[in-house]
């Protein structure tokens, strides 16, 4: 197991003991320099947003490793043709805890809607702590929330936003057959951009939606709108988002994932200071809440990610076909 965080270790050790399987783990990232650590093992469990390259799959093949089990959902960072040509089977964890990510998205929306960042800035920069008329916020129930992607996580977010009284509209290429009256599908993304006070992204990253949120889209959005991204960084053009926030094209953003995330971001033992200029700029803006890809991070999610990932590996090693096999 690569990229194992300290909070995962008790769950890893319990799973190994319960199933009588030897599980070796390391905090390092899986790459060309570290892949040799897996020599002699049957399969690998991994959690990272940096690429799984063709060269890496060539190395796995040379080591006789045919199974890679992700502890996350997304596969956009995997060279799938290279995996197939090297006969490496891949599984993911499609639903480790939709509620964890949905709650985080709603938390970000509440934080931004009530202008908490401006209050914190007043205290941190000016050492003042008092009521200010400029901090007047908006109720979620006063707003229209546009949810893009109505899979497990998107539907969990809709349920929570709806519970707070929001008017919810949604868009998905593959809409659900029933909405249970909780939300209304619109016919185009343009309608989401134009009508929404809050847009919450819950779709996987694909070639088609790379930089889907760019300058042209930010111009279509309300200047009072908030953007929440707990999905994938590549969906939002970072430079265009920065301009949109600074120029007033939109009012605020909740950023849990950003383009080109470093391996240090997912190293629980890293003590390196943040040097990414975009992250540092966003962190100083009162209309932004930026977090280190942590929306998933609850005790329930961590346990499920471990149990499902290692369970998938065990099934593959034993010649079975897991439900979570990635095509």
Short mmCIF file of C-alpha atoms in Angstrom, two decimals:
data_model
loop_
_atom_site.label_atom_id
_atom_site.label_comp_id
_atom_site.label_asym_id
_atom_site.label_seq_id
_atom_site.Cartn_x
_atom_site.Cartn_y
_atom_site.Cartn_z
CA UNK A 1 0.00 0.00 0.00
CA UNK A 2 1.37 3.38 -1.06
CA UNK A 3 0.49 6.84 0.24
CA UNK A 4 -0.76 5.42 3.52
CA UNK A 5 -1.65 8.15 6.01
CA UNK A 6 -1.33 7.75 9.75
CA UNK A 7 -5.11 7.71 10.17
CA UNK A 8 -5.34 4.75 7.77
CA UNK A 9 -2.87 2.51 9.61
CA UNK A 10 -5.24 1.11 12.29
CA UNK A 11 -7.78 0.15 9.60
CA UNK A 12 -5.03 -1.42 7.44
CA UNK A 13 -3.66 -3.50 10.29
CA UNK A 14 -7.14 -4.63 11.37
CA UNK A 15 -8.05 -5.69 7.82
CA UNK A 16 -4.83 -7.69 7.45
CA UNK A 17 -5.39 -9.44 10.78
CA UNK A 18 -9.06 -10.17 10.09
CA UNK A 19 -8.31 -11.69 6.67
CA UNK A 20 -4.95 -13.36 7.35
CA UNK A 21 -3.23 -11.34 4.62
CA UNK A 22 0.22 -9.77 4.80
CA UNK A 23 -0.11 -6.06 4.06
CA UNK A 24 3.02 -3.94 3.81
CA UNK A 25 2.50 -0.18 3.72
CA UNK A 26 4.53 2.94 3.06
CA UNK A 27 3.83 6.67 3.18
CA UNK A 28 5.63 7.27 -0.11
CA UNK A 29 4.01 7.93 -3.48
CA UNK A 30 3.91 5.23 -6.15
CA UNK A 31 6.27 6.26 -8.94
CA UNK A 32 9.24 4.97 -10.94
CA UNK A 33 11.59 5.46 -8.02
CA UNK A 34 9.45 3.66 -5.42
CA UNK A 35 7.79 0.89 -7.42
CA UNK A 36 10.62 -1.55 -6.61
CA UNK A 37 9.37 -1.59 -3.01
CA UNK A 38 6.44 -3.70 -4.27
CA UNK A 39 8.68 -6.47 -5.65
CA UNK A 40 7.42 -9.88 -4.53
CA UNK A 41 3.89 -8.72 -3.75
CA UNK A 42 0.74 -9.73 -5.62
CA UNK A 43 -0.99 -6.36 -5.82
CA UNK A 44 -0.86 -2.70 -4.89
CA UNK A 45 -3.35 -0.40 -3.16
CA UNK A 46 -2.86 3.29 -3.82
CA UNK A 47 -4.29 6.77 -3.22
CA UNK A 48 -2.85 9.67 -5.21
CA UNK A 49 -3.75 12.34 -7.74
CA UNK A 50 -0.34 12.43 -9.47
CA UNK A 51 -0.09 10.36 -12.68
CA UNK A 52 0.17 6.61 -13.08
CA UNK A 53 2.31 6.64 -16.26
CA UNK A 54 3.01 4.17 -19.04
CA UNK A 55 6.52 3.70 -17.65
CA UNK A 56 5.05 2.80 -14.27
CA UNK A 57 2.81 0.12 -15.77
CA UNK A 58 5.78 -1.24 -17.72
CA UNK A 59 7.60 -1.56 -14.40
CA UNK A 60 4.64 -3.27 -12.73
CA UNK A 61 4.58 -5.78 -15.57
CA UNK A 62 8.30 -6.43 -15.17
CA UNK A 63 7.71 -7.09 -11.45
CA UNK A 64 4.86 -9.47 -12.25
CA UNK A 65 2.27 -7.26 -10.52
CA UNK A 66 -1.11 -7.51 -12.24
CA UNK A 67 -3.44 -5.76 -9.77
CA UNK A 68 -3.74 -2.07 -8.86
CA UNK A 69 -6.54 -1.20 -6.44
CA UNK A 70 -7.30 2.49 -5.95
CA UNK A 71 -8.64 3.77 -2.63
CA UNK A 72 -10.45 6.62 -4.43
CA UNK A 73 -12.98 7.13 -7.22
CA UNK A 74 -11.20 9.04 -10.00
CA UNK A 75 -9.19 7.36 -12.76
CA UNK A 76 -8.38 10.47 -14.81
CA UNK A 77 -4.73 10.33 -13.72
CA UNK A 78 -4.25 6.76 -14.98
CA UNK A 79 -2.86 5.78 -18.39
CA UNK A 80 -5.58 3.17 -18.94
CA UNK A 81 -4.32 1.96 -22.35
CA UNK A 82 -0.89 1.34 -20.78
CA UNK A 83 -2.50 -0.57 -17.93
CA UNK A 84 -4.41 -2.73 -20.41
CA UNK A 85 -1.38 -3.41 -22.62
CA UNK A 86 0.54 -4.53 -19.52
CA UNK A 87 -2.38 -6.70 -18.36
CA UNK A 88 -2.79 -4.76 -15.11
CA UNK A 89 -6.33 -4.91 -13.74
CA UNK A 90 -7.56 -1.79 -11.91
CA UNK A 91 -10.31 -1.31 -9.35
CA UNK A 92 -11.54 1.83 -7.62
CA UNK A 93 -13.89 2.69 -4.75
CA UNK A 94 -16.92 4.32 -6.41
CA UNK A 95 -18.74 5.15 -3.16
CA UNK A 96 -16.70 5.20 0.03
CA UNK A 97 -18.81 7.92 1.64
CA UNK A 98 -20.88 10.22 -0.57
CA UNK A 99 -22.20 12.02 2.52
CA UNK A 100 -18.67 13.03 3.58
CA UNK A 101 -18.05 14.97 0.37
CA UNK A 102 -21.60 16.30 0.18
CA UNK A 103 -21.44 17.69 3.73
CA UNK A 104 -18.13 19.38 2.95
CA UNK A 105 -19.59 21.06 -0.14
CA UNK A 106 -22.52 22.38 1.90
CA UNK A 107 -20.15 23.54 4.64
CA UNK A 108 -18.18 25.53 2.05
CA UNK A 109 -21.39 27.05 0.70
CA UNK A 110 -22.46 28.10 4.21
CA UNK A 111 -19.02 29.55 5.02
CA UNK A 112 -19.04 31.66 1.87
CA UNK A 113 -22.71 32.62 2.01
CA UNK A 114 -22.29 33.98 5.53
CA UNK A 115 -19.00 35.75 4.64
CA UNK A 116 -17.03 34.09 7.42
CA UNK A 117 -13.80 34.68 5.50
CA UNK A 118 -14.29 38.44 5.75
CA UNK A 119 -14.82 38.16 9.51
CA UNK A 120 -11.64 36.10 9.89
CA UNK A 121 -9.68 38.58 7.79
CA UNK A 122 -10.84 41.46 9.96
CA UNK A 123 -9.58 39.68 13.05
CA UNK A 124 -6.33 38.32 11.58
CA UNK A 125 -5.19 41.41 9.72
CA UNK A 126 -6.65 44.30 11.67
CA UNK A 127 -6.98 42.67 15.09
CA UNK A 128 -10.55 43.92 15.14
CA UNK A 129 -13.49 41.84 16.24
CA UNK A 130 -16.85 43.51 15.87
CA UNK A 131 -20.08 43.47 13.93
CA UNK A 132 -19.86 44.98 10.44
CA UNK A 133 -22.78 45.73 8.08
CA UNK A 134 -20.58 44.67 5.15
CA UNK A 135 -20.66 41.08 6.45
CA UNK A 136 -24.36 40.65 5.70
CA UNK A 137 -24.84 37.14 4.32
CA UNK A 138 -27.55 35.17 2.56
CA UNK A 139 -29.61 32.21 3.67
CA UNK A 140 -29.23 29.02 1.64
CA UNK A 141 -33.04 29.01 1.47
CA UNK A 142 -32.87 32.30 -0.45
CA UNK A 143 -30.67 30.81 -3.14
CA UNK A 144 -30.81 28.57 -6.19
CA UNK A 145 -28.19 25.83 -6.06
CA UNK A 146 -27.03 24.31 -9.35
CA UNK A 147 -25.60 20.81 -8.96
CA UNK A 148 -23.55 19.46 -11.85
CA UNK A 149 -23.38 15.68 -11.68
CA UNK A 150 -26.15 13.69 -10.00
CA UNK A 151 -24.33 10.50 -9.08
CA UNK A 152 -24.15 9.29 -5.49
CA UNK A 153 -22.28 12.38 -4.22
CA UNK A 154 -24.33 14.88 -6.20
CA UNK A 155 -27.60 13.39 -4.95
CA UNK A 156 -26.32 13.42 -1.36
CA UNK A 157 -25.47 17.12 -1.76
CA UNK A 158 -28.90 17.84 -3.24
CA UNK A 159 -30.58 16.21 -0.24
CA UNK A 160 -28.62 18.45 2.17
CA UNK A 161 -29.11 21.66 0.18
CA UNK A 162 -32.79 20.85 -0.15
CA UNK A 163 -32.96 20.25 3.60
CA UNK A 164 -31.74 23.82 4.11
CA UNK A 165 -34.55 25.07 1.88
CA UNK A 166 -32.64 25.77 -1.32
CA UNK A 167 -34.20 25.70 -4.76
CA UNK A 168 -32.11 23.01 -6.51
CA UNK A 169 -31.59 22.61 -10.24
CA UNK A 170 -29.28 20.03 -11.77
CA UNK A 171 -27.52 18.94 -14.93
CA UNK A 172 -26.14 15.54 -15.88
CA UNK A 173 -25.37 13.94 -19.23
CA UNK A 174 -27.02 10.81 -17.86
CA UNK A 175 -29.91 12.03 -15.68
CA UNK A 176 -31.57 9.90 -13.03
CA UNK A 177 -34.94 8.41 -13.97
CA UNK A 178 -36.53 9.88 -10.84
CA UNK A 179 -35.70 13.00 -8.83
CA UNK A 180 -38.19 12.28 -6.03
CA UNK A 181 -39.32 15.87 -6.40
CA UNK A 182 -36.11 17.17 -4.79
CA UNK A 183 -34.68 18.91 -7.85
CA UNK A 184 -35.34 19.79 -11.46
CA UNK A 185 -33.06 18.93 -14.37
CA UNK A 186 -32.28 21.75 -16.78
CA UNK A 187 -31.52 21.08 -20.44
CA UNK A 188 -28.13 22.77 -20.63
CA UNK A 189 -25.18 23.88 -18.55
CA UNK A 190 -25.85 27.44 -19.72
CA UNK A 191 -29.01 27.36 -17.62
CA UNK A 192 -27.01 26.28 -14.58
CA UNK A 193 -24.53 29.13 -15.12
CA UNK A 194 -27.21 31.78 -15.57
CA UNK A 195 -29.68 30.76 -12.86
CA UNK A 196 -27.51 29.53 -9.98
CA UNK A 197 -26.47 31.48 -6.89
CA UNK A 198 -24.30 28.53 -5.88
CA UNK A 199 -22.81 25.97 -8.28
CA UNK A 200 -21.55 22.72 -6.76
CA UNK A 201 -19.45 20.44 -8.99
CA UNK A 202 -19.86 16.68 -8.53
CA UNK A 203 -18.72 15.11 -11.79
CA UNK A 204 -15.63 13.07 -12.68
CA UNK A 205 -12.82 14.66 -14.66
CA UNK A 206 -12.80 13.80 -18.36
CA UNK A 207 -11.12 15.11 -21.48
CA UNK A 208 -14.43 16.75 -22.38
CA UNK A 209 -14.73 18.83 -19.20
CA UNK A 210 -11.10 19.96 -18.92
CA UNK A 211 -11.21 23.67 -17.96
CA UNK A 212 -14.98 23.62 -18.38
CA UNK A 213 -15.13 26.51 -15.92
CA UNK A 214 -13.18 29.23 -17.69
CA UNK A 215 -13.40 32.95 -18.37
CA UNK A 216 -16.37 32.59 -20.73
CA UNK A 217 -18.35 30.61 -18.15
CA UNK A 218 -17.49 32.96 -15.29
CA UNK A 219 -18.84 35.83 -17.40
CA UNK A 220 -22.14 33.95 -17.77
CA UNK A 221 -22.47 33.41 -14.01
CA UNK A 222 -24.07 35.91 -11.65
CA UNK A 223 -21.60 38.34 -10.09
CA UNK A 224 -23.04 37.23 -6.73
CA UNK A 225 -22.51 33.51 -7.47
CA UNK A 226 -20.39 31.06 -5.51
CA UNK A 227 -18.50 28.12 -7.06
CA UNK A 228 -17.84 24.97 -5.01
CA UNK A 229 -15.40 22.37 -6.36
CA UNK A 230 -14.96 19.17 -4.35
CA UNK A 231 -14.55 17.09 -7.53
CA UNK A 232 -11.39 17.49 -9.62
CA UNK A 233 -9.04 20.45 -10.10
CA UNK A 234 -8.77 20.09 -13.87
CA UNK A 235 -12.44 21.03 -14.32
CA UNK A 236 -11.68 24.65 -13.34
CA UNK A 237 -9.13 26.88 -15.06
CA UNK A 238 -7.15 28.19 -12.08
CA UNK A 239 -5.96 31.40 -13.74
CA UNK A 240 -9.43 32.27 -14.98
CA UNK A 241 -10.91 31.56 -11.55
CA UNK A 242 -8.36 33.84 -9.92
CA UNK A 243 -9.28 36.65 -12.34
CA UNK A 244 -13.00 36.05 -11.85
CA UNK A 245 -12.65 36.37 -8.07
CA UNK A 246 -10.40 39.42 -8.19
CA UNK A 247 -12.44 41.24 -10.83
CA UNK A 248 -15.83 40.50 -9.29
CA UNK A 249 -17.13 38.26 -12.08
CA UNK A 250 -18.20 35.88 -9.29
CA UNK A 251 -18.44 36.46 -5.54
CA UNK A 252 -16.56 33.53 -4.04
CA UNK A 253 -15.22 30.00 -4.33
CA UNK A 254 -14.80 26.88 -2.24
CA UNK A 255 -11.75 25.02 -3.56
CA UNK A 256 -11.02 21.57 -2.18
CA UNK A 257 -9.10 20.45 -5.25
CA UNK A 258 -6.85 22.42 -7.55
CA UNK A 259 -4.95 21.75 -10.74
CA UNK A 260 -1.57 19.99 -10.57
CA UNK A 261 -1.81 18.90 -6.95
CA UNK A 262 1.57 17.85 -5.56
CA UNK A 263 2.38 14.53 -3.90
CA UNK A 264 3.11 16.42 -0.65
CA UNK A 265 -0.57 17.30 -0.43
CA UNK A 266 -1.42 13.68 0.31
CA UNK A 267 1.59 12.88 2.48
CA UNK A 268 0.26 12.96 6.03
CA UNK A 269 3.80 13.22 7.40
CA UNK A 270 4.99 16.01 5.15
CA UNK A 271 6.27 19.08 6.99
CA UNK A 272 6.98 21.09 3.85
CA UNK A 273 5.58 24.60 3.70
CA UNK A 274 3.18 25.50 0.92
CA UNK A 275 4.99 27.25 -1.93
CA UNK A 276 2.41 27.04 -4.71
CA UNK A 277 1.72 30.72 -5.57
CA UNK A 278 -1.91 30.05 -6.53
CA UNK A 279 -2.70 28.30 -3.25
CA UNK A 280 -1.03 31.10 -1.29
CA UNK A 281 -3.00 33.78 -3.18
CA UNK A 282 -6.31 31.98 -2.71
CA UNK A 283 -5.60 31.45 1.00
CA UNK A 284 -5.32 35.22 1.53
CA UNK A 285 -8.62 36.03 -0.20
CA UNK A 286 -11.60 36.46 2.15
CA UNK A 287 -14.03 35.29 -0.53
CA UNK A 288 -12.25 31.93 -0.90
CA UNK A 289 -12.14 28.82 1.26
CA UNK A 290 -9.30 26.56 0.09
CA UNK A 291 -8.64 23.14 1.64
CA UNK A 292 -6.14 20.32 0.86
CA UNK A 293 -8.40 17.81 -0.95
CA UNK A 294 -10.03 16.90 2.35
CA UNK A 295 -13.74 16.69 1.54
CA UNK A 296 -13.68 12.89 1.73
CA UNK A 297 -11.77 12.78 5.01
CA UNK A 298 -14.01 11.27 7.69
CA UNK A 299 -13.55 8.15 9.79
CA UNK A 300 -16.32 6.38 7.86
CA UNK A 301 -14.74 7.20 4.50
CA UNK A 302 -11.24 6.11 5.52
CA UNK A 303 -12.47 2.74 6.84
CA UNK A 304 -14.51 2.11 3.68
CA UNK A 305 -11.66 3.10 1.38
CA UNK A 306 -9.32 0.63 3.10
CA UNK A 307 -11.80 -2.23 3.37
CA UNK A 308 -13.10 -1.95 -0.20
CA UNK A 309 -9.68 -1.41 -1.81
CA UNK A 310 -8.04 -4.35 -0.04
CA UNK A 311 -11.15 -6.46 -0.52
CA UNK A 312 -10.96 -5.81 -4.26
CA UNK A 313 -7.29 -6.85 -4.29
CA UNK A 314 -8.03 -10.05 -2.39
CA UNK A 315 -10.79 -10.95 -4.85
CA UNK A 316 -8.54 -10.40 -7.87
CA UNK A 317 -5.66 -12.39 -6.41
CA UNK A 318 -8.11 -15.24 -5.77
CA UNK A 319 -9.27 -15.16 -9.40
CA UNK A 320 -12.60 -13.43 -8.81
CA UNK A 321 -13.97 -10.37 -10.62
CA UNK A 322 -14.77 -7.46 -8.27
CA UNK A 323 -17.79 -5.24 -8.87
CA UNK A 324 -15.44 -2.24 -8.91
CA UNK A 325 -13.31 -3.38 -11.84
CA UNK A 326 -12.45 -0.37 -14.04
CA UNK A 327 -13.08 -0.97 -17.75
#
